PDB file of C-alpha atoms in Angstrom:
ATOM      1  CA  MET A  20      31.600 -40.461  24.185  1.00 47.00           C
ATOM      2  CA  ALA A  21      27.928 -41.372  24.207  1.00 45.00           C
ATOM      3  CA  VAL A  22      27.181 -38.194  26.131  1.00 46.00           C
ATOM      4  CA  LEU A  23      29.061 -36.103  23.562  1.00 45.00           C
ATOM      5  CA  VAL A  24      27.189 -37.710  20.689  1.00 44.00           C
ATOM      6  CA  PHE A  25      23.922 -37.148  22.498  1.00 41.00           C
ATOM      7  CA  SER A  26      24.683 -33.487  23.136  1.00 45.00           C
ATOM      8  CA  LYS A  27      25.585 -32.934  19.471  1.00 44.00           C
ATOM      9  CA  MET A  28      22.335 -34.601  18.477  1.00 46.00           C
ATOM     10  CA  SER A  29      20.489 -32.302  20.878  1.00 48.00           C
ATOM     11  CA  VAL A  30      22.085 -29.250  19.311  1.00 47.00           C
ATOM     12  CA  VAL A  31      21.125 -30.469  15.836  1.00 48.00           C
ATOM     13  CA  SER A  32      17.565 -31.254  16.966  1.00 51.00           C
ATOM     14  CA  PHE A  33      17.290 -27.886  18.675  1.00 48.00           C
ATOM     15  CA  GLY A  34      18.528 -26.171  15.520  1.00 50.00           C
ATOM     16  CA  LEU A  35      15.926 -28.002  13.455  1.00 52.00           C
ATOM     17  CA  VAL A  36      13.165 -27.057  15.883  1.00 47.00           C
ATOM     18  CA  VAL A  37      14.215 -23.397  15.900  1.00 44.00           C
ATOM     19  CA  GLY A  38      14.489 -23.403  12.102  1.00 48.00           C
ATOM     20  CA  LEU A  39      11.059 -24.978  11.802  1.00 48.00           C
ATOM     21  CA  ALA A  40       9.596 -22.446  14.226  1.00 45.00           C
ATOM     22  CA  PHE A  41      10.960 -19.562  12.139  1.00 43.00           C
ATOM     23  CA  ALA A  42       9.641 -21.180   8.979  1.00 43.00           C
ATOM     24  CA  LEU A  43       6.191 -21.454  10.542  1.00 44.00           C
ATOM     25  CA  VAL A  44       6.296 -17.826  11.688  1.00 41.00           C
ATOM     26  CA  GLY A  45       7.166 -16.850   8.122  1.00 39.00           C
ATOM     27  CA  LEU A  46       4.167 -18.752   6.817  1.00 40.00           C
ATOM     28  CA  VAL A  47       1.843 -17.131   9.303  1.00 40.00           C
ATOM     29  CA  THR A  48       2.997 -13.569   8.577  1.00 42.00           C
ATOM     30  CA  SER A  49       2.730 -13.926   4.802  1.00 48.00           C
ATOM     31  CA  ALA A  50      -0.782 -15.322   4.735  1.00 58.00           C
ATOM     32  CA  ARG A  51      -1.708 -16.848   1.405  1.00 84.00           C
ATOM     33  CA  PHE A  52      -3.725 -14.918  -1.120  1.00 91.00           C
ATOM     34  CA  ASP A  53      -6.805 -17.174  -0.808  1.00 91.00           C
ATOM     35  CA  GLU A  54      -7.149 -16.584   2.934  1.00 93.00           C
ATOM     36  CA  LEU A  55      -7.326 -12.797   2.637  1.00 94.00           C
ATOM     37  CA  TYR A  56      -8.354 -11.971  -0.922  1.00 94.00           C
ATOM     38  CA  GLN A  57     -10.570 -12.985  -3.810  1.00 94.00           C
ATOM     39  CA  PRO A  58     -10.525 -12.089  -7.514  1.00 94.00           C
ATOM     40  CA  SER A  59     -12.947  -9.255  -8.268  1.00 94.00           C
ATOM     41  CA  TRP A  60     -12.849  -9.357 -12.079  1.00 92.00           C
ATOM     42  CA  ALA A  61     -11.226 -11.145 -15.036  1.00 92.00           C
ATOM     43  CA  MET A  62     -10.294 -14.376 -13.297  1.00 91.00           C
ATOM     44  CA  ASP A  63      -8.921 -15.657 -16.613  1.00 93.00           C
ATOM     45  CA  HIS A  64      -6.214 -12.962 -16.292  1.00 94.00           C
ATOM     46  CA  PHE A  65      -4.905 -14.466 -13.018  1.00 95.00           C
ATOM     47  CA  VAL A  66      -1.875 -16.775 -13.046  1.00 94.00           C
ATOM     48  CA  TYR A  67      -0.851 -18.663  -9.888  1.00 92.00           C
ATOM     49  CA  GLU A  68       2.775 -19.779  -9.657  1.00 90.00           C
ATOM     50  CA  GLY A  69       3.359 -21.227  -6.197  1.00 88.00           C
ATOM     51  CA  GLU A  70       3.376 -18.333  -3.715  1.00 90.00           C
ATOM     52  CA  VAL A  71       3.361 -15.770  -6.529  1.00 94.00           C
ATOM     53  CA  LEU A  72       0.195 -14.354  -8.084  1.00 95.00           C
ATOM     54  CA  LYS A  73       0.407 -12.650 -11.467  1.00 96.00           C
ATOM     55  CA  LEU A  74      -2.192 -10.306 -12.952  1.00 97.00           C
ATOM     56  CA  LYS A  75      -2.228  -9.759 -16.711  1.00 96.00           C
ATOM     57  CA  LEU A  76      -3.348  -6.784 -18.762  1.00 96.00           C
ATOM     58  CA  ASP A  77      -3.995  -7.174 -22.479  1.00 95.00           C
ATOM     59  CA  ASN A  78      -6.176  -5.329 -24.979  1.00 92.00           C
ATOM     60  CA  TYR A  79      -9.192  -7.382 -23.836  1.00 92.00           C
ATOM     61  CA  SER A  80      -9.018  -6.778 -20.119  1.00 94.00           C
ATOM     62  CA  GLY A  81      -7.060  -5.931 -17.015  1.00 94.00           C
ATOM     63  CA  ALA A  82      -7.664  -7.744 -13.704  1.00 97.00           C
ATOM     64  CA  GLY A  83      -8.219  -7.012 -10.041  1.00 97.00           C
ATOM     65  CA  PHE A  84      -8.677  -8.511  -6.581  1.00 97.00           C
ATOM     66  CA  GLN A  85     -10.090  -7.400  -3.244  1.00 97.00           C
ATOM     67  CA  SER A  86      -9.928  -8.403   0.395  1.00 97.00           C
ATOM     68  CA  LYS A  87     -12.654 -10.693   1.703  1.00 95.00           C
ATOM     69  CA  SER A  88     -13.058  -8.488   4.793  1.00 95.00           C
ATOM     70  CA  LYS A  89     -13.030  -4.794   5.628  1.00 96.00           C
ATOM     71  CA  TYR A  90     -10.771  -3.307   8.267  1.00 96.00           C
ATOM     72  CA  MET A  91     -10.445  -0.303  10.515  1.00 94.00           C
ATOM     73  CA  PHE A  92      -6.895   0.638  11.553  1.00 95.00           C
ATOM     74  CA  GLY A  93      -3.780  -1.488  11.217  1.00 96.00           C
ATOM     75  CA  LYS A  94      -1.262  -2.206   8.483  1.00 97.00           C
ATOM     76  CA  VAL A  95      -1.620  -3.757   5.053  1.00 97.00           C
ATOM     77  CA  THR A  96       1.423  -4.936   3.091  1.00 97.00           C
ATOM     78  CA  ILE A  97       1.912  -6.600  -0.293  1.00 97.00           C
ATOM     79  CA  GLN A  98       5.146  -7.348  -2.067  1.00 97.00           C
ATOM     80  CA  ILE A  99       4.864  -6.324  -5.715  1.00 98.00           C
ATOM     81  CA  LYS A 100       7.063  -6.649  -8.771  1.00 97.00           C
ATOM     82  CA  LEU A 101       5.898  -4.221 -11.436  1.00 97.00           C
ATOM     83  CA  VAL A 102       5.544  -4.655 -15.205  1.00 95.00           C
ATOM     84  CA  GLU A 103       8.946  -5.020 -16.865  1.00 93.00           C
ATOM     85  CA  GLY A 104      10.078  -3.256 -20.043  1.00 91.00           C
ATOM     86  CA  ASP A 105       7.731  -0.897 -21.846  1.00 91.00           C
ATOM     87  CA  SER A 106       4.781  -0.401 -19.491  1.00 92.00           C
ATOM     88  CA  ALA A 107       3.638   2.986 -20.846  1.00 91.00           C
ATOM     89  CA  GLY A 108      -0.084   3.615 -20.405  1.00 91.00           C
ATOM     90  CA  THR A 109      -0.529   0.931 -17.741  1.00 94.00           C
ATOM     91  CA  VAL A 110      -1.376   1.492 -14.095  1.00 94.00           C
ATOM     92  CA  THR A 111      -1.002  -0.973 -11.249  1.00 96.00           C
ATOM     93  CA  ALA A 112      -3.058   0.190  -8.272  1.00 97.00           C
ATOM     94  CA  PHE A 113      -2.848  -0.975  -4.645  1.00 97.00           C
ATOM     95  CA  TYR A 114      -5.244   0.815  -2.337  1.00 97.00           C
ATOM     96  CA  MET A 115      -7.629   0.796   0.596  1.00 97.00           C
ATOM     97  CA  SER A 116     -11.140   2.161   0.182  1.00 97.00           C
ATOM     98  CA  SER A 117     -14.471   2.324   1.954  1.00 95.00           C
ATOM     99  CA  ASP A 118     -17.826   2.237   0.152  1.00 93.00           C
ATOM    100  CA  GLY A 119     -20.240   4.943  -0.930  1.00 88.00           C
ATOM    101  CA  PRO A 120     -20.023   8.450  -2.416  1.00 87.00           C
ATOM    102  CA  ASN A 121     -18.425   9.899   0.733  1.00 94.00           C
ATOM    103  CA  HIS A 122     -15.780   7.205   0.815  1.00 96.00           C
ATOM    104  CA  ASN A 123     -12.260   7.367   2.213  1.00 97.00           C
ATOM    105  CA  GLU A 124      -9.381   5.985   0.173  1.00 97.00           C
ATOM    106  CA  PHE A 125      -5.602   5.584   0.391  1.00 98.00           C
ATOM    107  CA  ASP A 126      -3.966   4.979  -3.007  1.00 97.00           C
ATOM    108  CA  PHE A 127      -0.708   3.696  -4.379  1.00 97.00           C
ATOM    109  CA  GLU A 128      -0.788   3.996  -8.177  1.00 96.00           C
ATOM    110  CA  PHE A 129       2.237   2.813 -10.127  1.00 96.00           C
ATOM    111  CA  LEU A 130       2.344   4.682 -13.422  1.00 93.00           C
ATOM    112  CA  GLY A 131       3.883   2.753 -16.291  1.00 91.00           C
ATOM    113  CA  ASN A 132       6.818   4.066 -18.302  1.00 90.00           C
ATOM    114  CA  THR A 133       8.501   3.850 -21.658  1.00 86.00           C
ATOM    115  CA  THR A 134      11.523   1.539 -21.591  1.00 80.00           C
ATOM    116  CA  GLY A 135      14.440   3.147 -19.797  1.00 76.00           C
ATOM    117  CA  GLU A 136      12.341   5.781 -18.028  1.00 84.00           C
ATOM    118  CA  PRO A 137      11.711   5.490 -14.276  1.00 87.00           C
ATOM    119  CA  TYR A 138       8.423   4.189 -12.895  1.00 91.00           C
ATOM    120  CA  LEU A 139       6.495   6.870 -11.004  1.00 94.00           C
ATOM    121  CA  VAL A 140       4.498   6.180  -7.847  1.00 97.00           C
ATOM    122  CA  GLN A 141       1.451   8.354  -7.260  1.00 96.00           C
ATOM    123  CA  THR A 142      -0.188   8.441  -3.842  1.00 98.00           C
ATOM    124  CA  ASN A 143      -3.522  10.025  -3.053  1.00 97.00           C
ATOM    125  CA  VAL A 144      -5.789  10.391  -0.026  1.00 97.00           C
ATOM    126  CA  TYR A 145      -9.566  10.741  -0.295  1.00 96.00           C
ATOM    127  CA  VAL A 146     -11.542  11.977   2.700  1.00 95.00           C
ATOM    128  CA  ASN A 147     -15.353  11.983   2.592  1.00 94.00           C
ATOM    129  CA  GLY A 148     -15.298  11.465  -1.176  1.00 94.00           C
ATOM    130  CA  VAL A 149     -12.810  14.235  -1.931  1.00 92.00           C
ATOM    131  CA  GLY A 150      -9.348  13.423  -3.335  1.00 93.00           C
ATOM    132  CA  ASN A 151      -7.107  15.812  -5.307  1.00 94.00           C
ATOM    133  CA  ARG A 152      -4.211  15.198  -2.918  1.00 95.00           C
ATOM    134  CA  GLU A 153      -1.773  13.657  -5.388  1.00 96.00           C
ATOM    135  CA  GLN A 154       1.930  13.288  -4.782  1.00 97.00           C
ATOM    136  CA  ARG A 155       4.293  11.648  -7.284  1.00 96.00           C
ATOM    137  CA  LEU A 156       7.774  10.356  -6.777  1.00 96.00           C
ATOM    138  CA  GLY A 157      10.403   8.218  -8.402  1.00 96.00           C
ATOM    139  CA  LEU A 158      11.830   5.282  -6.459  1.00 96.00           C
ATOM    140  CA  TRP A 159      15.426   4.711  -5.397  1.00 96.00           C
ATOM    141  CA  PHE A 160      15.436   1.284  -7.084  1.00 95.00           C
ATOM    142  CA  ASP A 161      14.000  -0.365 -10.201  1.00 94.00           C
ATOM    143  CA  PRO A 162      10.614  -1.776  -9.050  1.00 96.00           C
ATOM    144  CA  THR A 163      10.417  -4.090 -12.075  1.00 95.00           C
ATOM    145  CA  LYS A 164      13.524  -6.120 -11.223  1.00 95.00           C
ATOM    146  CA  ASP A 165      12.474  -7.572  -7.869  1.00 96.00           C
ATOM    147  CA  PHE A 166       9.723  -7.673  -5.267  1.00 97.00           C
ATOM    148  CA  HIS A 167       9.464  -4.750  -2.854  1.00 98.00           C
ATOM    149  CA  SER A 168       7.092  -4.185   0.062  1.00 98.00           C
ATOM    150  CA  TYR A 169       4.391  -1.544  -0.212  1.00 98.00           C
ATOM    151  CA  SER A 170       2.402  -0.775   2.941  1.00 98.00           C
ATOM    152  CA  VAL A 171      -0.340   1.451   4.273  1.00 98.00           C
ATOM    153  CA  LEU A 172      -0.332   1.984   8.045  1.00 98.00           C
ATOM    154  CA  TRP A 173      -3.517   3.580   9.358  1.00 97.00           C
ATOM    155  CA  ASN A 174      -4.469   4.681  12.854  1.00 96.00           C
ATOM    156  CA  GLN A 175      -6.283   7.532  14.612  1.00 94.00           C
ATOM    157  CA  HIS A 176      -3.259   9.797  14.232  1.00 95.00           C
ATOM    158  CA  GLN A 177      -1.859   9.304  10.738  1.00 96.00           C
ATOM    159  CA  VAL A 178      -1.955   7.438   7.450  1.00 97.00           C
ATOM    160  CA  LEU A 179       1.543   6.322   6.432  1.00 98.00           C
ATOM    161  CA  PHE A 180       2.562   5.133   2.977  1.00 98.00           C
ATOM    162  CA  LEU A 181       5.686   2.960   3.212  1.00 98.00           C
ATOM    163  CA  VAL A 182       8.024   1.432   0.646  1.00 98.00           C
ATOM    164  CA  ASP A 183      10.284  -1.268   2.129  1.00 97.00           C
ATOM    165  CA  GLU A 184       9.378   0.276   5.519  1.00 97.00           C
ATOM    166  CA  THR A 185      10.615   3.731   4.428  1.00 97.00           C
ATOM    167  CA  PRO A 186       7.849   6.341   4.778  1.00 98.00           C
ATOM    168  CA  ILE A 187       7.165   8.175   1.509  1.00 98.00           C
ATOM    169  CA  ARG A 188       4.104  10.056   2.749  1.00 97.00           C
ATOM    170  CA  ALA A 189       2.457  10.899   6.058  1.00 96.00           C
ATOM    171  CA  HIS A 190      -1.108  12.214   6.190  1.00 95.00           C
ATOM    172  CA  THR A 191      -1.636  13.550   9.696  1.00 95.00           C
ATOM    173  CA  ASN A 192      -4.874  13.850  11.671  1.00 95.00           C
ATOM    174  CA  LEU A 193      -5.534  17.598  11.930  1.00 95.00           C
ATOM    175  CA  GLU A 194      -9.106  17.418  13.209  1.00 94.00           C
ATOM    176  CA  HIS A 195      -8.162  19.864  15.955  1.00 94.00           C
ATOM    177  CA  ARG A 196      -7.832  22.420  13.122  1.00 92.00           C
ATOM    178  CA  GLY A 197     -11.233  21.547  11.657  1.00 92.00           C
ATOM    179  CA  ILE A 198      -9.818  19.357   8.869  1.00 93.00           C
ATOM    180  CA  PRO A 199     -11.699  16.052   8.348  1.00 94.00           C
ATOM    181  CA  TYR A 200      -9.696  12.847   8.901  1.00 96.00           C
ATOM    182  CA  PRO A 201     -10.609   9.306   7.723  1.00 95.00           C
ATOM    183  CA  LYS A 202     -11.271   7.333  10.880  1.00 92.00           C
ATOM    184  CA  ASP A 203     -14.872   6.130  10.899  1.00 91.00           C
ATOM    185  CA  GLN A 204     -15.360   3.928   7.814  1.00 93.00           C
ATOM    186  CA  PRO A 205     -14.146   0.330   7.467  1.00 95.00           C
ATOM    187  CA  MET A 206     -12.003  -0.116   4.373  1.00 96.00           C
ATOM    188  CA  GLY A 207     -11.400  -2.966   1.961  1.00 97.00           C
ATOM    189  CA  VAL A 208      -8.025  -3.640   0.340  1.00 98.00           C
ATOM    190  CA  TYR A 209      -7.802  -3.730  -3.458  1.00 97.00           C
ATOM    191  CA  SER A 210      -5.332  -4.119  -6.287  1.00 97.00           C
ATOM    192  CA  SER A 211      -5.680  -4.051 -10.048  1.00 97.00           C
ATOM    193  CA  ILE A 212      -3.864  -3.542 -13.317  1.00 96.00           C
ATOM    194  CA  TRP A 213      -5.588  -1.528 -16.029  1.00 94.00           C
ATOM    195  CA  ASN A 214      -5.082   0.629 -19.094  1.00 92.00           C
ATOM    196  CA  ALA A 215      -4.959   4.359 -18.328  1.00 88.00           C
ATOM    197  CA  ASP A 216      -3.130   5.673 -21.359  1.00 87.00           C
ATOM    198  CA  ASP A 217      -5.352   8.768 -21.418  1.00 89.00           C
ATOM    199  CA  TRP A 218      -3.316  10.153 -18.462  1.00 81.00           C
ATOM    200  CA  ALA A 219      -0.808   7.709 -16.923  1.00 81.00           C
ATOM    201  CA  THR A 220       2.377   8.276 -18.940  1.00 83.00           C
ATOM    202  CA  GLN A 221       3.607  11.807 -19.648  1.00 85.00           C
ATOM    203  CA  GLY A 222       0.087  13.144 -19.149  1.00 84.00           C
ATOM    204  CA  GLY A 223      -1.362  10.758 -21.743  1.00 85.00           C
ATOM    205  CA  ARG A 224       1.038  11.655 -24.552  1.00 87.00           C
ATOM    206  CA  ILE A 225       2.513   8.136 -24.602  1.00 86.00           C
ATOM    207  CA  LYS A 226      -0.075   5.436 -25.376  1.00 90.00           C
ATOM    208  CA  THR A 227      -0.100   1.737 -24.529  1.00 91.00           C
ATOM    209  CA  ASP A 228       1.768  -0.369 -27.085  1.00 92.00           C
ATOM    210  CA  TRP A 229      -0.364  -3.511 -27.245  1.00 93.00           C
ATOM    211  CA  THR A 230       2.337  -5.376 -29.216  1.00 93.00           C
ATOM    212  CA  HIS A 231       4.114  -5.650 -25.832  1.00 92.00           C
ATOM    213  CA  ALA A 232       1.089  -7.240 -24.105  1.00 92.00           C
ATOM    214  CA  PRO A 233       0.419  -9.048 -21.882  1.00 95.00           C
ATOM    215  CA  PHE A 234       1.667  -6.643 -19.208  1.00 95.00           C
ATOM    216  CA  VAL A 235       2.229  -8.585 -15.992  1.00 96.00           C
ATOM    217  CA  THR A 236       2.364  -7.435 -12.360  1.00 97.00           C
ATOM    218  CA  SER A 237       3.491 -10.037  -9.794  1.00 97.00           C
ATOM    219  CA  TYR A 238       2.478 -10.261  -6.135  1.00 97.00           C
ATOM    220  CA  ARG A 239       3.512 -12.276  -3.094  1.00 95.00           C
ATOM    221  CA  ASN A 240       3.572 -12.115   0.740  1.00 95.00           C
ATOM    222  CA  PHE A 241       0.062 -10.840   1.355  1.00 95.00           C
ATOM    223  CA  ASP A 242      -0.164  -9.537   4.896  1.00 95.00           C
ATOM    224  CA  ILE A 243      -2.960  -7.757   6.761  1.00 96.00           C
ATOM    225  CA  ASP A 244      -2.378  -6.918  10.434  1.00 96.00           C
ATOM    226  CA  ALA A 245      -5.513  -4.917  11.105  1.00 96.00           C
ATOM    227  CA  CYS A 246      -8.851  -4.855  12.927  1.00 95.00           C
ATOM    228  CA  GLU A 247     -11.388  -6.898  10.963  1.00 94.00           C
ATOM    229  CA  CYS A 248     -14.867  -5.371  10.784  1.00 93.00           C
ATOM    230  CA  PRO A 249     -17.859  -7.718  10.495  1.00 89.00           C
ATOM    231  CA  VAL A 250     -20.440  -6.433   7.990  1.00 85.00           C
ATOM    232  CA  THR A 251     -23.153  -6.907  10.599  1.00 88.00           C
ATOM    233  CA  VAL A 252     -21.570  -4.338  12.946  1.00 87.00           C
ATOM    234  CA  ALA A 253     -22.329  -0.610  12.514  1.00 87.00           C
ATOM    235  CA  ALA A 254     -19.374   1.599  11.517  1.00 81.00           C
ATOM    236  CA  ALA A 255     -19.510   3.603  14.765  1.00 83.00           C
ATOM    237  CA  ASP A 256     -19.395   0.381  16.805  1.00 88.00           C
ATOM    238  CA  ASN A 257     -16.491  -0.907  14.710  1.00 87.00           C
ATOM    239  CA  ALA A 258     -14.611   2.332  15.387  1.00 85.00           C
ATOM    240  CA  LYS A 259     -15.015   1.718  19.120  1.00 88.00           C
ATOM    241  CA  ARG A 260     -14.236  -1.988  18.826  1.00 90.00           C
ATOM    242  CA  CYS A 261     -11.052  -1.321  16.852  1.00 93.00           C
ATOM    243  CA  SER A 262      -9.721   1.297  19.269  1.00 91.00           C
ATOM    244  CA  SER A 263      -7.822   0.591  22.477  1.00 88.00           C
ATOM    245  CA  GLY A 264      -9.814   1.026  25.653  1.00 82.00           C
ATOM    246  CA  GLY A 265      -9.987  -0.548  29.081  1.00 71.00           C
ATOM    247  CA  GLU A 266      -7.868  -3.700  29.007  1.00 75.00           C
ATOM    248  CA  LYS A 267      -7.704  -3.822  25.213  1.00 85.00           C
ATOM    249  CA  ARG A 268      -4.444  -2.571  23.702  1.00 89.00           C
ATOM    250  CA  TYR A 269      -3.931  -2.538  19.965  1.00 93.00           C
ATOM    251  CA  TRP A 270      -0.451  -2.014  18.549  1.00 95.00           C
ATOM    252  CA  TRP A 271      -1.691   0.695  16.164  1.00 95.00           C
ATOM    253  CA  ASP A 272      -2.701   2.842  19.144  1.00 94.00           C
ATOM    254  CA  GLU A 273       0.750   2.723  20.733  1.00 93.00           C
ATOM    255  CA  PRO A 274       2.603   6.068  21.013  1.00 93.00           C
ATOM    256  CA  THR A 275       5.458   4.656  18.890  1.00 93.00           C
ATOM    257  CA  VAL A 276       3.201   4.640  15.796  1.00 94.00           C
ATOM    258  CA  SER A 277       1.138   7.740  16.558  1.00 94.00           C
ATOM    259  CA  GLU A 278       3.770   9.904  14.861  1.00 94.00           C
ATOM    260  CA  LEU A 279       6.955   9.486  12.855  1.00 95.00           C
ATOM    261  CA  SER A 280      10.083   8.575  14.778  1.00 95.00           C
ATOM    262  CA  LEU A 281      13.142  10.803  14.372  1.00 96.00           C
ATOM    263  CA  HIS A 282      14.616   8.243  11.967  1.00 97.00           C
ATOM    264  CA  GLN A 283      11.383   8.087   9.937  1.00 97.00           C
ATOM    265  CA  ASN A 284      11.268  11.884   9.801  1.00 96.00           C
ATOM    266  CA  HIS A 285      14.766  11.917   8.334  1.00 97.00           C
ATOM    267  CA  GLN A 286      13.806   9.202   5.843  1.00 98.00           C
ATOM    268  CA  LEU A 287      10.699  11.104   4.709  1.00 97.00           C
ATOM    269  CA  LYS A 288      12.689  14.333   4.281  1.00 97.00           C
ATOM    270  CA  TRP A 289      15.254  12.425   2.202  1.00 97.00           C
ATOM    271  CA  VAL A 290      12.521  10.923   0.000  1.00 97.00           C
ATOM    272  CA  ARG A 291      10.877  14.319  -0.527  1.00 96.00           C
ATOM    273  CA  ALA A 292      14.168  16.085  -1.267  1.00 97.00           C
ATOM    274  CA  ASN A 293      15.542  13.473  -3.663  1.00 97.00           C
ATOM    275  CA  HIS A 294      12.602  11.664  -5.260  1.00 97.00           C
ATOM    276  CA  MET A 295       9.462  13.829  -5.171  1.00 96.00           C
ATOM    277  CA  VAL A 296       8.446  15.090  -8.615  1.00 95.00           C
ATOM    278  CA  TYR A 297       4.971  16.467  -7.841  1.00 96.00           C
ATOM    279  CA  ASP A 298       3.186  17.611  -4.696  1.00 96.00           C
ATOM    280  CA  TYR A 299      -0.339  19.020  -4.856  1.00 96.00           C
ATOM    281  CA  CYS A 300       0.545  21.292  -1.943  1.00 94.00           C
ATOM    282  CA  MET A 301       2.993  23.160  -4.209  1.00 94.00           C
ATOM    283  CA  ASP A 302       0.673  23.358  -7.227  1.00 94.00           C
ATOM    284  CA  THR A 303      -0.493  26.973  -7.121  1.00 94.00           C
ATOM    285  CA  ALA A 304      -2.076  26.692 -10.589  1.00 95.00           C
ATOM    286  CA  ARG A 305      -4.508  24.038  -9.337  1.00 94.00           C
ATOM    287  CA  PHE A 306      -4.793  25.466  -5.836  1.00 94.00           C
ATOM    288  CA  PRO A 307      -4.390  29.278  -5.768  1.00 94.00           C
ATOM    289  CA  VAL A 308      -5.356  28.992  -2.095  1.00 93.00           C
ATOM    290  CA  THR A 309      -3.092  26.439  -0.390  1.00 92.00           C
ATOM    291  CA  PRO A 310      -5.141  23.453   0.873  1.00 91.00           C
ATOM    292  CA  ALA A 311      -5.585  23.707   4.636  1.00 88.00           C
ATOM    293  CA  GLU A 312      -3.696  20.518   5.514  1.00 89.00           C
ATOM    294  CA  CYS A 313      -0.653  21.470   3.435  1.00 89.00           C
ATOM    295  CA  GLU A 314       0.726  23.970   5.910  1.00 75.00           C
ATOM    296  CA  HIS A 315       1.353  21.073   8.291  1.00 63.00           C
ATOM    297  CA  HIS A 316       2.373  18.448   5.762  1.00 56.00           C
ATOM    298  CA  ARG A 317       5.132  20.588   4.306  1.00 51.00           C
ATOM    299  CA  HIS A 318       7.128  20.529   7.519  1.00 45.00           C
TER     300      HIS A 318
END
């Protein structure tokens, strides 16, 4: 009997150990806000509730934060719950950007709505200071009711925008066709909430209703799995340091993430067919000559 009791105890102990191990892994992968980020403005509009950070927008100020480090290649993910109810005129932005006039930038912008209307997500890609690559889509869920994961995956081959791991946009490296690609500037990670009622909702026709303030965006599970770039290292050296070579192998250089898988291709086609409401590539009024990269990105 003693042996049986002992073996049961062992199973229980083993279960506890395994459970604890998983708990620890969870803690490591969702690094806390303070380890990775710092407030960049309006600290009095930050609210900390355990693992959740809330940013407030009122008619005095919005708020924003930024990563403590810059990165070159990898994946950045934040879980966000967007402003509930009437959020018309407000924008919550989550983006990566380098510095300077010729900066590169990858944007998620969540455009507020009037109550009952869907939230729109606008993505944009800036290369060497030039943007004008907007796409807008509705989501297949209500982003104000719960937290969802929003990610940017960046490597030498593509920039992927992901929502709950579903690709909603792929910006491919087409340097072989003479089209510049963002791959040589370290980028910080940023998020903010601000008033943009001159353009955000129905082209600026619907203004922010300040009687509904404060508008609150919630964040949790801050995760950066990317190559950190010390400020003392030149950009060209960082590009080399953050790329696989010799014995160094980085996951973002693996063939499995150099292009979309078959499944991801199907997902992206589904998103475009069912949820896309605007694509700059199709906007002949703005671009009488189709932008060079669009021929590829349409397929």
